[in-house]
XYZ file of C-alpha atoms in Angstrom:
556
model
C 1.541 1.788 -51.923
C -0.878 4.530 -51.353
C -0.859 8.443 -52.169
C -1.669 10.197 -48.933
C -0.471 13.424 -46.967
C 2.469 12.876 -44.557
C -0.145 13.424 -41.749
C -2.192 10.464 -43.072
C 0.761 8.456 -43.107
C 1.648 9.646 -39.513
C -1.616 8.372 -38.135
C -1.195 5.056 -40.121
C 2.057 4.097 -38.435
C 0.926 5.083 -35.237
C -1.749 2.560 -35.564
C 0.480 0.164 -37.268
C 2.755 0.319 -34.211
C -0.238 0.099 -31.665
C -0.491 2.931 -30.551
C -3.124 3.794 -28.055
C -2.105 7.290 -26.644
C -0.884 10.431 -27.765
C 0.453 12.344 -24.836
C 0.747 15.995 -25.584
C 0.689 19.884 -25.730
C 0.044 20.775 -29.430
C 1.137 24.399 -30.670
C 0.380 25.976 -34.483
C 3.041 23.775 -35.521
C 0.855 20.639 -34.562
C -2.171 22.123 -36.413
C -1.606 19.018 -39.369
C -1.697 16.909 -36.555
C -4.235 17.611 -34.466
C -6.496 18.511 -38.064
C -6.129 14.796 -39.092
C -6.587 13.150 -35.222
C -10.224 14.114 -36.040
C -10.493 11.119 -38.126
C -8.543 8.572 -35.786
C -10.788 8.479 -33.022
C -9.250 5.547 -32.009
C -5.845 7.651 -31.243
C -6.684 9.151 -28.095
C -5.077 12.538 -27.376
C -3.836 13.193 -23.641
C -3.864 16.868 -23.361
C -1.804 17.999 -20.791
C -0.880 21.840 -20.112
C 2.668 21.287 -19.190
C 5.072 19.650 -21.184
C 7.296 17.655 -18.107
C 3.867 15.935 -17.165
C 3.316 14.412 -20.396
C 7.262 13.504 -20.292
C 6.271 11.611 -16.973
C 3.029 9.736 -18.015
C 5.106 8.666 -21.358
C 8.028 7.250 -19.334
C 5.700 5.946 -16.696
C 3.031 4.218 -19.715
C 5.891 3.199 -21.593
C 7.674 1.080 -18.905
C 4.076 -0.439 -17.289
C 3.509 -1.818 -20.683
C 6.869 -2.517 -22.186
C 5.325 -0.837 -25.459
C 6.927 2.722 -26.472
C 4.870 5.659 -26.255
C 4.442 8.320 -28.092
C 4.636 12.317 -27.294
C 4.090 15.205 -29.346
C 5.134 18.658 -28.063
C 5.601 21.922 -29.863
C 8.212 23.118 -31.783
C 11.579 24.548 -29.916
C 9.552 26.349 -26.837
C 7.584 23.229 -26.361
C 10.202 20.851 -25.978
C 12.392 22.722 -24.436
C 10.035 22.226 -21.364
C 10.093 18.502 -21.552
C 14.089 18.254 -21.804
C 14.392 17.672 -18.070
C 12.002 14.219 -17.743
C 13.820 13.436 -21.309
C 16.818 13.635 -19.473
C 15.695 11.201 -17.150
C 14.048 8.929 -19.712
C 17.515 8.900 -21.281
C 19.195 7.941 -18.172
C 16.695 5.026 -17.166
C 17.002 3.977 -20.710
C 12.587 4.159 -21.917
C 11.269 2.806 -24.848
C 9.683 6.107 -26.301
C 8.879 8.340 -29.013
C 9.236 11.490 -28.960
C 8.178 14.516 -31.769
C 7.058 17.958 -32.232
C 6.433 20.218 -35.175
C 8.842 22.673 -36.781
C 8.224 25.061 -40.075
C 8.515 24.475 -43.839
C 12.077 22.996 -44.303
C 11.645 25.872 -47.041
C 12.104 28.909 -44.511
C 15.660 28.478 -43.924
C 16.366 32.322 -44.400
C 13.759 33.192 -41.740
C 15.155 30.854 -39.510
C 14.376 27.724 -38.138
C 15.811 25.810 -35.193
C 17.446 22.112 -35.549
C 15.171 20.378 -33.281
C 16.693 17.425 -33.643
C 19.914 18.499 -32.859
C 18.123 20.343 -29.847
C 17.754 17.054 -28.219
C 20.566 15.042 -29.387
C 22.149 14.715 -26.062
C 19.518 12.980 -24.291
C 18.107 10.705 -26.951
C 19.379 7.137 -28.315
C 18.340 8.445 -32.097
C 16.879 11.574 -33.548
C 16.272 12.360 -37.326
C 13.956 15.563 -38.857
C 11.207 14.585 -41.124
C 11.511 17.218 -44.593
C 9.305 15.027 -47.087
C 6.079 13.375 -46.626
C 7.581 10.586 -48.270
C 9.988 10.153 -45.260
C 7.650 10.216 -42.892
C 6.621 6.024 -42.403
C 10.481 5.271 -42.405
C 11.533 7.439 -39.990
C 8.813 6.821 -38.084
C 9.172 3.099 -37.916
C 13.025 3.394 -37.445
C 12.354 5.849 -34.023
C 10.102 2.626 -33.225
C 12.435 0.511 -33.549
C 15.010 2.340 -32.010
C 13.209 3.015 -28.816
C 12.461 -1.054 -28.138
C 16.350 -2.374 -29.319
C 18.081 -3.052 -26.200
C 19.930 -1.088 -24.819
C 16.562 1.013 -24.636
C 15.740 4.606 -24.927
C 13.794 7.633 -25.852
C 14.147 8.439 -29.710
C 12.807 11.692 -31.304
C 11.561 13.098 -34.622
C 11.060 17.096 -36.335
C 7.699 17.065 -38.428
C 8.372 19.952 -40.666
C 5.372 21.648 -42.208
C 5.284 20.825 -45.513
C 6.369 16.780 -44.869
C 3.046 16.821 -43.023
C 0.965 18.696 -45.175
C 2.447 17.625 -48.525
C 1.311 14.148 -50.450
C 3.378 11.702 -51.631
C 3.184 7.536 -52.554
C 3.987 5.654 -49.395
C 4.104 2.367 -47.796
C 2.785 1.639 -44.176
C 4.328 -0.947 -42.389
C 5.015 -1.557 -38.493
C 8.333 -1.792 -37.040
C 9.636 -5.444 -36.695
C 8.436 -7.401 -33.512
C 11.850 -7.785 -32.280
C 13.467 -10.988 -30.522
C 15.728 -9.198 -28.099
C 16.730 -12.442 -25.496
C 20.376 -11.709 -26.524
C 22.862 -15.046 -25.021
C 25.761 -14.621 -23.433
C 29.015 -15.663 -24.225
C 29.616 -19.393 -23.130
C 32.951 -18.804 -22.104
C 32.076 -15.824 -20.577
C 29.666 -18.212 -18.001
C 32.118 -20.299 -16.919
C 35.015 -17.809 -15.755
C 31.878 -15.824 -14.366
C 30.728 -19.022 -12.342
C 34.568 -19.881 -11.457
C 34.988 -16.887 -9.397
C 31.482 -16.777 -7.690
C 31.168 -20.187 -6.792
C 35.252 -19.924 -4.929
C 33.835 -16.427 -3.428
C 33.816 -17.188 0.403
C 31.841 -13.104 0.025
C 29.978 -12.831 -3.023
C 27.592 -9.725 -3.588
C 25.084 -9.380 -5.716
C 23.991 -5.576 -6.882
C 20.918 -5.719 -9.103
C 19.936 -2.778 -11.321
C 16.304 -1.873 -13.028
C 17.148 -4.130 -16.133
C 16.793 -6.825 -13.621
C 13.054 -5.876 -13.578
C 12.770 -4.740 -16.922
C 13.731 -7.826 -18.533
C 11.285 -10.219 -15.949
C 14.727 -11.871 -14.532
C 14.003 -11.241 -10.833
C 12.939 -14.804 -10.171
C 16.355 -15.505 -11.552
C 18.019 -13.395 -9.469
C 16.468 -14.565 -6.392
C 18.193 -18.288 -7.381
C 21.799 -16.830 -7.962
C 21.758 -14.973 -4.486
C 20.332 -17.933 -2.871
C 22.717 -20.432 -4.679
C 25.383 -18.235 -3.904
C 24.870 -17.322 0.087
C 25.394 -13.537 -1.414
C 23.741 -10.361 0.307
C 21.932 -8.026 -2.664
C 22.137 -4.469 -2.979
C 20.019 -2.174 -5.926
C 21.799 0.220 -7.437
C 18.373 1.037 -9.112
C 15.082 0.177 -7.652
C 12.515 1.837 -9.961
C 11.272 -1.593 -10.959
C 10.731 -5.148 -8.972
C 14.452 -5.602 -9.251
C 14.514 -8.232 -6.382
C 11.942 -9.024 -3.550
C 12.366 -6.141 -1.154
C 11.507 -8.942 1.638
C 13.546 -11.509 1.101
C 16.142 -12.511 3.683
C 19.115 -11.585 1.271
C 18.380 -8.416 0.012
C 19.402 -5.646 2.041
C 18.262 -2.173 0.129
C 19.582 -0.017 -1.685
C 22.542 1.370 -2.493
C 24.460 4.355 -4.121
C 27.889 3.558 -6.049
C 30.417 5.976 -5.641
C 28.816 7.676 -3.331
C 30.288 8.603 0.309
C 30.077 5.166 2.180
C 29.296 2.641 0.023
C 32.606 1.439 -0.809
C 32.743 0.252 3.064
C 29.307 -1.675 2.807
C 31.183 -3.929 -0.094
C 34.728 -3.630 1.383
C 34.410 -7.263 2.510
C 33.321 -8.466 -0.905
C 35.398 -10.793 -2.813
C 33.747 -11.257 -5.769
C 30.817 -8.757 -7.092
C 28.098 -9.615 -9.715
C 26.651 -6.605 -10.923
C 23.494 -7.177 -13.292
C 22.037 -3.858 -15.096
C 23.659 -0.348 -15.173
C 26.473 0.159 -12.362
C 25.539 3.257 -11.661
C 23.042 6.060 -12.252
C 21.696 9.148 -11.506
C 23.127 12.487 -9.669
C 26.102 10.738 -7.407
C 27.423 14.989 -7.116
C 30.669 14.003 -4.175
C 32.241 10.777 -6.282
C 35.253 10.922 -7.128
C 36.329 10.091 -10.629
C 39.055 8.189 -9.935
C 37.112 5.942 -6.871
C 36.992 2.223 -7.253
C 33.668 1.818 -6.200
C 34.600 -2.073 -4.801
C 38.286 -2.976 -3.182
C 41.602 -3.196 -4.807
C 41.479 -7.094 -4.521
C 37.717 -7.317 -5.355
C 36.677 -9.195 -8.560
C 34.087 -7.678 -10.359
C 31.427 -9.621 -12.838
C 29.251 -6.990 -14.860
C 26.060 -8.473 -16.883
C 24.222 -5.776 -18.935
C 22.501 -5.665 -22.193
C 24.370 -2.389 -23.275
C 27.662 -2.933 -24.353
C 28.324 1.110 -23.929
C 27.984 0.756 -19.977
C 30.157 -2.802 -19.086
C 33.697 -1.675 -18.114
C 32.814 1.865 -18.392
C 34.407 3.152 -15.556
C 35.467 0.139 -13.142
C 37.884 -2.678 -13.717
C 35.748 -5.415 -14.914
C 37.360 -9.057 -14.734
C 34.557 -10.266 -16.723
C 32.103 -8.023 -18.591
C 29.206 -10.128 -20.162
C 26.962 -8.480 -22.568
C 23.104 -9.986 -22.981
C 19.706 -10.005 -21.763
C 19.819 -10.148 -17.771
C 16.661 -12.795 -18.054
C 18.670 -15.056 -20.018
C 22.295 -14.693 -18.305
C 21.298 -15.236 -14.797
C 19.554 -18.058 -15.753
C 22.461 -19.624 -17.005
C 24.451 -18.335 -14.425
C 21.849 -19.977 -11.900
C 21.869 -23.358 -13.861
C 25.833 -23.284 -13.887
C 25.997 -22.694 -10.299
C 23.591 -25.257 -9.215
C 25.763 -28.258 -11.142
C 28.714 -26.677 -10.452
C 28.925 -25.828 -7.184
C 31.219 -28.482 -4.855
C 29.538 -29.709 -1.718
C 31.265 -27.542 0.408
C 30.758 -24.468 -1.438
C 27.031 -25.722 -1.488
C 27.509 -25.423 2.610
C 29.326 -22.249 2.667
C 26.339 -20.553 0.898
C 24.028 -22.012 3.091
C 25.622 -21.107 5.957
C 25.628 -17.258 4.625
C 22.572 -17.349 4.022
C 21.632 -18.268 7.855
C 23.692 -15.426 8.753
C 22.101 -13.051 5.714
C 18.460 -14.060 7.736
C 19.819 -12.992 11.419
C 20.879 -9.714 9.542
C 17.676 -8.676 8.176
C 15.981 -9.950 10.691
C 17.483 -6.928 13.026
C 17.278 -4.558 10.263
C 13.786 -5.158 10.941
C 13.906 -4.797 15.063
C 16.126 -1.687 13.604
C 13.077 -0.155 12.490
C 10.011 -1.285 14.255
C 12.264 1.004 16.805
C 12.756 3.656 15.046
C 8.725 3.942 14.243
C 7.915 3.161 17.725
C 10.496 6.463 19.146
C 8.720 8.809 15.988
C 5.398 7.608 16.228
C 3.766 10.349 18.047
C 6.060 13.320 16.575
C 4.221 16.277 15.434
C 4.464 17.093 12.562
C 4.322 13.167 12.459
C 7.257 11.763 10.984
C 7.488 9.782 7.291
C 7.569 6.343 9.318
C 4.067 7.026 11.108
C 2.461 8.014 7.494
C 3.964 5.008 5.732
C 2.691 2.953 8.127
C -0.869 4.218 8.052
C -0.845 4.057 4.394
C 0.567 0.683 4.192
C -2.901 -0.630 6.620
C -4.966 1.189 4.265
C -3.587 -0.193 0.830
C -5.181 -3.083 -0.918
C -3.068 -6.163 -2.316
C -3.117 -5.299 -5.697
C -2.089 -1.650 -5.839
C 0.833 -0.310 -7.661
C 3.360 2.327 -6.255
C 4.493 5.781 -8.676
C 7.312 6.303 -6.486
C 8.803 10.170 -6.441
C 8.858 10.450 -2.948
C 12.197 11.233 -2.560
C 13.616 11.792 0.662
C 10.456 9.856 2.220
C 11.438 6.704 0.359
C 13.373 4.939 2.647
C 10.132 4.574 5.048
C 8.162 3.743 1.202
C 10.577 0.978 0.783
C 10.980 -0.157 4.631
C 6.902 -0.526 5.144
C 5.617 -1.848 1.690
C 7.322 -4.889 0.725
C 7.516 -5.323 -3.126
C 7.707 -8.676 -4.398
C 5.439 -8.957 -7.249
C 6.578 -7.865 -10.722
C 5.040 -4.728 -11.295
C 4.452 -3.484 -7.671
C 6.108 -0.281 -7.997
C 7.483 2.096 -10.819
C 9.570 5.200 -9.726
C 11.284 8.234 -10.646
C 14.838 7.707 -12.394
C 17.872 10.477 -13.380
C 17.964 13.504 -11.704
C 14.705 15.676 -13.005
C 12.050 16.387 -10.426
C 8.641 16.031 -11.259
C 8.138 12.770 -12.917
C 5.679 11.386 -10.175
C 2.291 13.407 -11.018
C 2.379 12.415 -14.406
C 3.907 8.682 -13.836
C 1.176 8.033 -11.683
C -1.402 8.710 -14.393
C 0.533 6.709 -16.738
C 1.196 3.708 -14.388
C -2.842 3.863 -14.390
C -3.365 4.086 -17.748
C -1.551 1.284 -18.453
C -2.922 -0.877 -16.108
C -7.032 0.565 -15.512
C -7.996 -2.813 -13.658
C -5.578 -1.981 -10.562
C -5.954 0.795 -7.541
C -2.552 3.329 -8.240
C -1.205 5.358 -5.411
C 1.674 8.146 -6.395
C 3.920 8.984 -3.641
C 5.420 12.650 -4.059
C 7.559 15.052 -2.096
C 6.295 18.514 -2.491
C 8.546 19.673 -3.726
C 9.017 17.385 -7.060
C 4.756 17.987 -7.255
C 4.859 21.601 -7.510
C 7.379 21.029 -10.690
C 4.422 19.432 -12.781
C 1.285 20.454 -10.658
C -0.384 20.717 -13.912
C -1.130 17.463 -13.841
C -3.846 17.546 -11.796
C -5.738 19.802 -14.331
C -5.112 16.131 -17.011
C -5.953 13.876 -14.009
C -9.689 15.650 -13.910
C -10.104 16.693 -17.176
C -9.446 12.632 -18.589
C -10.785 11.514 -15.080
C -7.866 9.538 -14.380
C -8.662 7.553 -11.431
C -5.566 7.362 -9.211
C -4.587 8.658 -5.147
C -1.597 11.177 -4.978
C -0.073 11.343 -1.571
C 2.041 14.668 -1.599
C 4.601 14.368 1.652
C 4.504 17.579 2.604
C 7.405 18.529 4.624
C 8.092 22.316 3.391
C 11.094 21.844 2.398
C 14.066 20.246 -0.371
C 15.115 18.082 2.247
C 17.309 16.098 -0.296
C 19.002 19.442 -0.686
C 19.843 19.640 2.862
C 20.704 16.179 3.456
C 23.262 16.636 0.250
C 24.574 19.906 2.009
C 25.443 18.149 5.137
C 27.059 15.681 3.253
C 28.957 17.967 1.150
C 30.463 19.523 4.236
C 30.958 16.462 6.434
C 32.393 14.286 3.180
C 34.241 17.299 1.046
C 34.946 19.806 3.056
C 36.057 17.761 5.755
C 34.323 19.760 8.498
C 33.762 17.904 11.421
C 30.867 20.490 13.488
C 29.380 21.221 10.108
C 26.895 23.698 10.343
C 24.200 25.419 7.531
C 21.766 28.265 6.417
C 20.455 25.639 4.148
C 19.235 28.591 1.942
C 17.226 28.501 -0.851
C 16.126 24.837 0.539
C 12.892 25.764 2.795
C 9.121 26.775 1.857
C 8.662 29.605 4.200
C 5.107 29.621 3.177
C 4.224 25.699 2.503
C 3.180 24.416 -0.713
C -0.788 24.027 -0.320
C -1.576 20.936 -2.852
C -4.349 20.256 -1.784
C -6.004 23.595 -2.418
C -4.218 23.684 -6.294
C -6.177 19.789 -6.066
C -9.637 21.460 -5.297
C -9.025 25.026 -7.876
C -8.418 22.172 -10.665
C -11.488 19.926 -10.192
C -9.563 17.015 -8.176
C -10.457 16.258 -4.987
C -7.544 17.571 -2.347
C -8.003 17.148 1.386
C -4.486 18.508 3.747
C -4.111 15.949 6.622
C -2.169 16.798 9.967
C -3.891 14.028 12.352
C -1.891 10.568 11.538
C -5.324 9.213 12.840
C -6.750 10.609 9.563
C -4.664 8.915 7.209
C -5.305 5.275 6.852
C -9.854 6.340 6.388
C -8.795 8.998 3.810
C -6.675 6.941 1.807
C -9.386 4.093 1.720
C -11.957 6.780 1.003
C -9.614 8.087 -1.779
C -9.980 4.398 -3.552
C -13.495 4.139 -3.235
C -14.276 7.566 -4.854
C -13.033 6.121 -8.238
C -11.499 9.572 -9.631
C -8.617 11.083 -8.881
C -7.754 12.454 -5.520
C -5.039 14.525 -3.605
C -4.039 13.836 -0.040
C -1.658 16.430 1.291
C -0.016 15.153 4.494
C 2.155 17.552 6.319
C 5.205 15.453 7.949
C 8.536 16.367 9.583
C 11.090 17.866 7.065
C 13.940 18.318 9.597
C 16.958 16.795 9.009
């Protein structure tokens, strides 16, 4: 053991742990902190000059590495600007750590606010720091925390004096962790009695799918089982998005999904069953049918059976489940079964075969629309992109045309925006590209979730952060309207529903790629669909970071 300040000790576990970047806005609070950085110059500090866009390249670095990171913010005003991305860290359950400075725990008649407390509703574990000699135990617990499945952000209050104070401490990483969790053997077999009897299995994959490198597993079980898959998440290489059996997304609970599964007889679910702002469920909706048997695999024990009748609920890593499930199905499975899945999966091929026809139409009747539509910009992006590049997905209301062009296939290929928080994508594309320097990144974002953490452009030039931003600029919260129309057609019953859609428009459109230029990045507003496909190669070539703001149609 070792005398040292609590600072000292903070910089010791932070190398203990590996960590590589400190993402941050520091305040007087953070003085200890940033003081004793000075002599860790292998700690590299990611100033950023809003707090959401060092929430977004945490959650983004974290999840492109499977290592948590680490973010330091300042005191209550600090971090009360990075609630909203901690919100949706929370929900899409990242490994990360989260801190900021607060006074002397000795001013408690001056007044001091309970940060941990502050952010207790959107983190897996919080704790407050009052004693230097606290400070490598806490911090290796919020390590630990963060990378125990189920997953999640974790936070801890530096007071003053447990940073600036000395005491005798011991520095030692958290444990490595062996999280491959087994599932229950009996569990297996009633799973793999229903679905291998199902004459219309479904298969509904979720980001912990990706997360925990079971999509090659995944693939097998559909294709075993004849079954059609659905993501209820697609933030991460879930399944491949062009394989004959997968047929996109889709939202739980929301208006209309319960008829895409009413013919379903038996549903596996793998990963969370649902996330994210679903604002017209109903409480009380089954999200299957009456007679549907429903199969939930997930690695938190907090979200299987939650709020749908479960006939088996399975708790452990997806990786390891579906591969038993596969392995069980393949033996298992009687001859005719064996034909009945085939003979879905013929029909599964046919169907996303005119999906596709369904949408080389629908480019071919927008393709020379002015303002040109989302299809004709995917599709000039998509000739422009290289094989290895990796997607920061915020585009919002564009993504259907993201997901319908690119195909996604690779483990890896894409990282994107999860809860309900805009303006994750300008700092999860930096963090994507931290995490992986070797590979071209390209952020997709709607305009609207850009101007939440436009800041981020200042970090992208100032660390010289080598990545492409593509801002869809369509002047307007077209999710907003899209949600109104569905409010009225879906709540309110109206059948000629009709809108001022107000507070939803930009009456004077958001000019990125001027705020790109004023901050030292290179911004360039694009009209011509012509124009695309050269700037986006040109964008790559330049090697720093760049800002194409395309104008597209925002009607609805």
């Amino acid at each position: 053991m070792t005398v040292m300040k609590g600072k000292r000790a903070l910089m010791e576990m932070l190398r203990a742990e590996g960590v590589e970047y400190i993402f941050g806005n520091p305040g007087t609070t953070e003085s200890p902190i940033m003081d004793e950085l000075e002599n860790y110059p292998d700690l590299k500090y990611v100033l950023v000059t809003q707090e959401g866009v060092a929430m977004g390249m945490a959650d983004a670095y974290a999840r492109a590495t499977g290592r948590p990171s680490f973010v330091n913010l300042h005191i209550e005003t600090g971090l009360a600007n990075g609630i909203s991305l901690l919100h949706n860290a929370y929900d899409g359950g990242t490994p990360m750590v989260l801190t900021a400075g607060n006074k002397d725990i000795r001013e408690l008649a001056q007044g001091r606010t309970d940060l941990a407390e502050m952010v207790r509703l959107f983190t897996k574990w919080t704790a407050e720091v009052t004693h230097p000699e606290q400070v490598p135990g806490v911090v290796r617990r919020a390590f630990n925390e963060a990378k125990t499945p189920p997953t999640g952000p974790t936070f801890v209050a530096l007071s003053a004096n447990a940073l600036d104070h000395e005491a005798d401490v011991e520095i030692e990483p958290s444990s490595r962790g062996y999280f491959r969790t087994a599932p229950d053997r009996r569990a297996i077999e009633d799973a793999v009695r229903l679905l291998a009897n199902a004459s219309s299995p479904v298969v509904i994959v979720g980001d912990r799918v990706g997360e925990s490198g079971a999509t090659a597993e995944a693939v097998r079980v559909a294709e075993l089982l004849g079954a059609g898959v659905y993501a209820s998440q697609y933030s991460a290489v879930n399944f491949p998005t062009n394989h004959p059996h997968f047929k996109g997304s889709l939202r739980l609970g929301f208006p209309g999904s319960k008829e895409l599964l009413s013919s379903a007889d038996v549903v596996l679910m793998a990963g969370r069953l649902a996330t994210g702002y679903y604002m017209f469920s109903e409480p009380t909706l089954r999200f299957f049918g009456q007679d549907t048997k429903l199969i939930h695999l997930d690695s938190d024990p907090r979200d299987v059976g939650k709020t749908q009748p479960t006939d088996v609920g399975i708790i452990a890593d997806p990786r390891v489940a579906l591969g038993e499930f596969a392995d069980a199905l393949d033996t298992g499975m009687s001859g005719a079964d064996t034909e009945a899945a085939k003979g879905r999966s013929v029909a599964l091929a046919a169907e996303k075969e005119a999906s596709r026809a369904a949408w080389r139409r629908r480019v071919k009747e927008r393709w020379d629309t002015r303002p040109m539509s989302p299809e004709r910009m995917m599709v000039e992006i998509a000739g422009a992109l290289p094989p290895d590049v990796i997607i920061a997905d915020d585009a919002v209301t564009t993504r259907e045309a993201v997901y319908q062009t690119l195909e996604f296939d690779e483990p890896g290929g894409i990282y994107g925006a999860r809860g309900g928080a805009l303006g994750w994508g300008m700092g999860g594309g930096m963090g994507v590209k931290l995490a992986h320097p070797e590979r071209p990144v390209v952020a997709i974002v709607g305009d609207g979730s850009a101007m939440m953490t436009v800041q981020g452009l200042w970090t992208a030039a100032n660390e010289g952060i080598p990545l492409v931003y593509v801002v869809c600029n369509n002047a307007t919260y077209r999710v907003l309207k899209i949600n109104m129309d569905v409010y009225k057609t879906q709540v309110l019953r109206q059948d000629s529903p009709s809108s001022q859609y107000l507070g939803m428009d930009f009456p004077i459109p958001m000019n990125t790629a001027g705020m790109a230029e004023a901050m030292g990045v290179f911004g360039r507003k694009i009209e011509d669909p012509a124009e695309v496909g050269p700037a986006v190669r040109h964008a790559l070539d330049m090697g720093k970071p760049a800002v194409l703001d395309i104008v597209i149609d925002g009607s609805v």
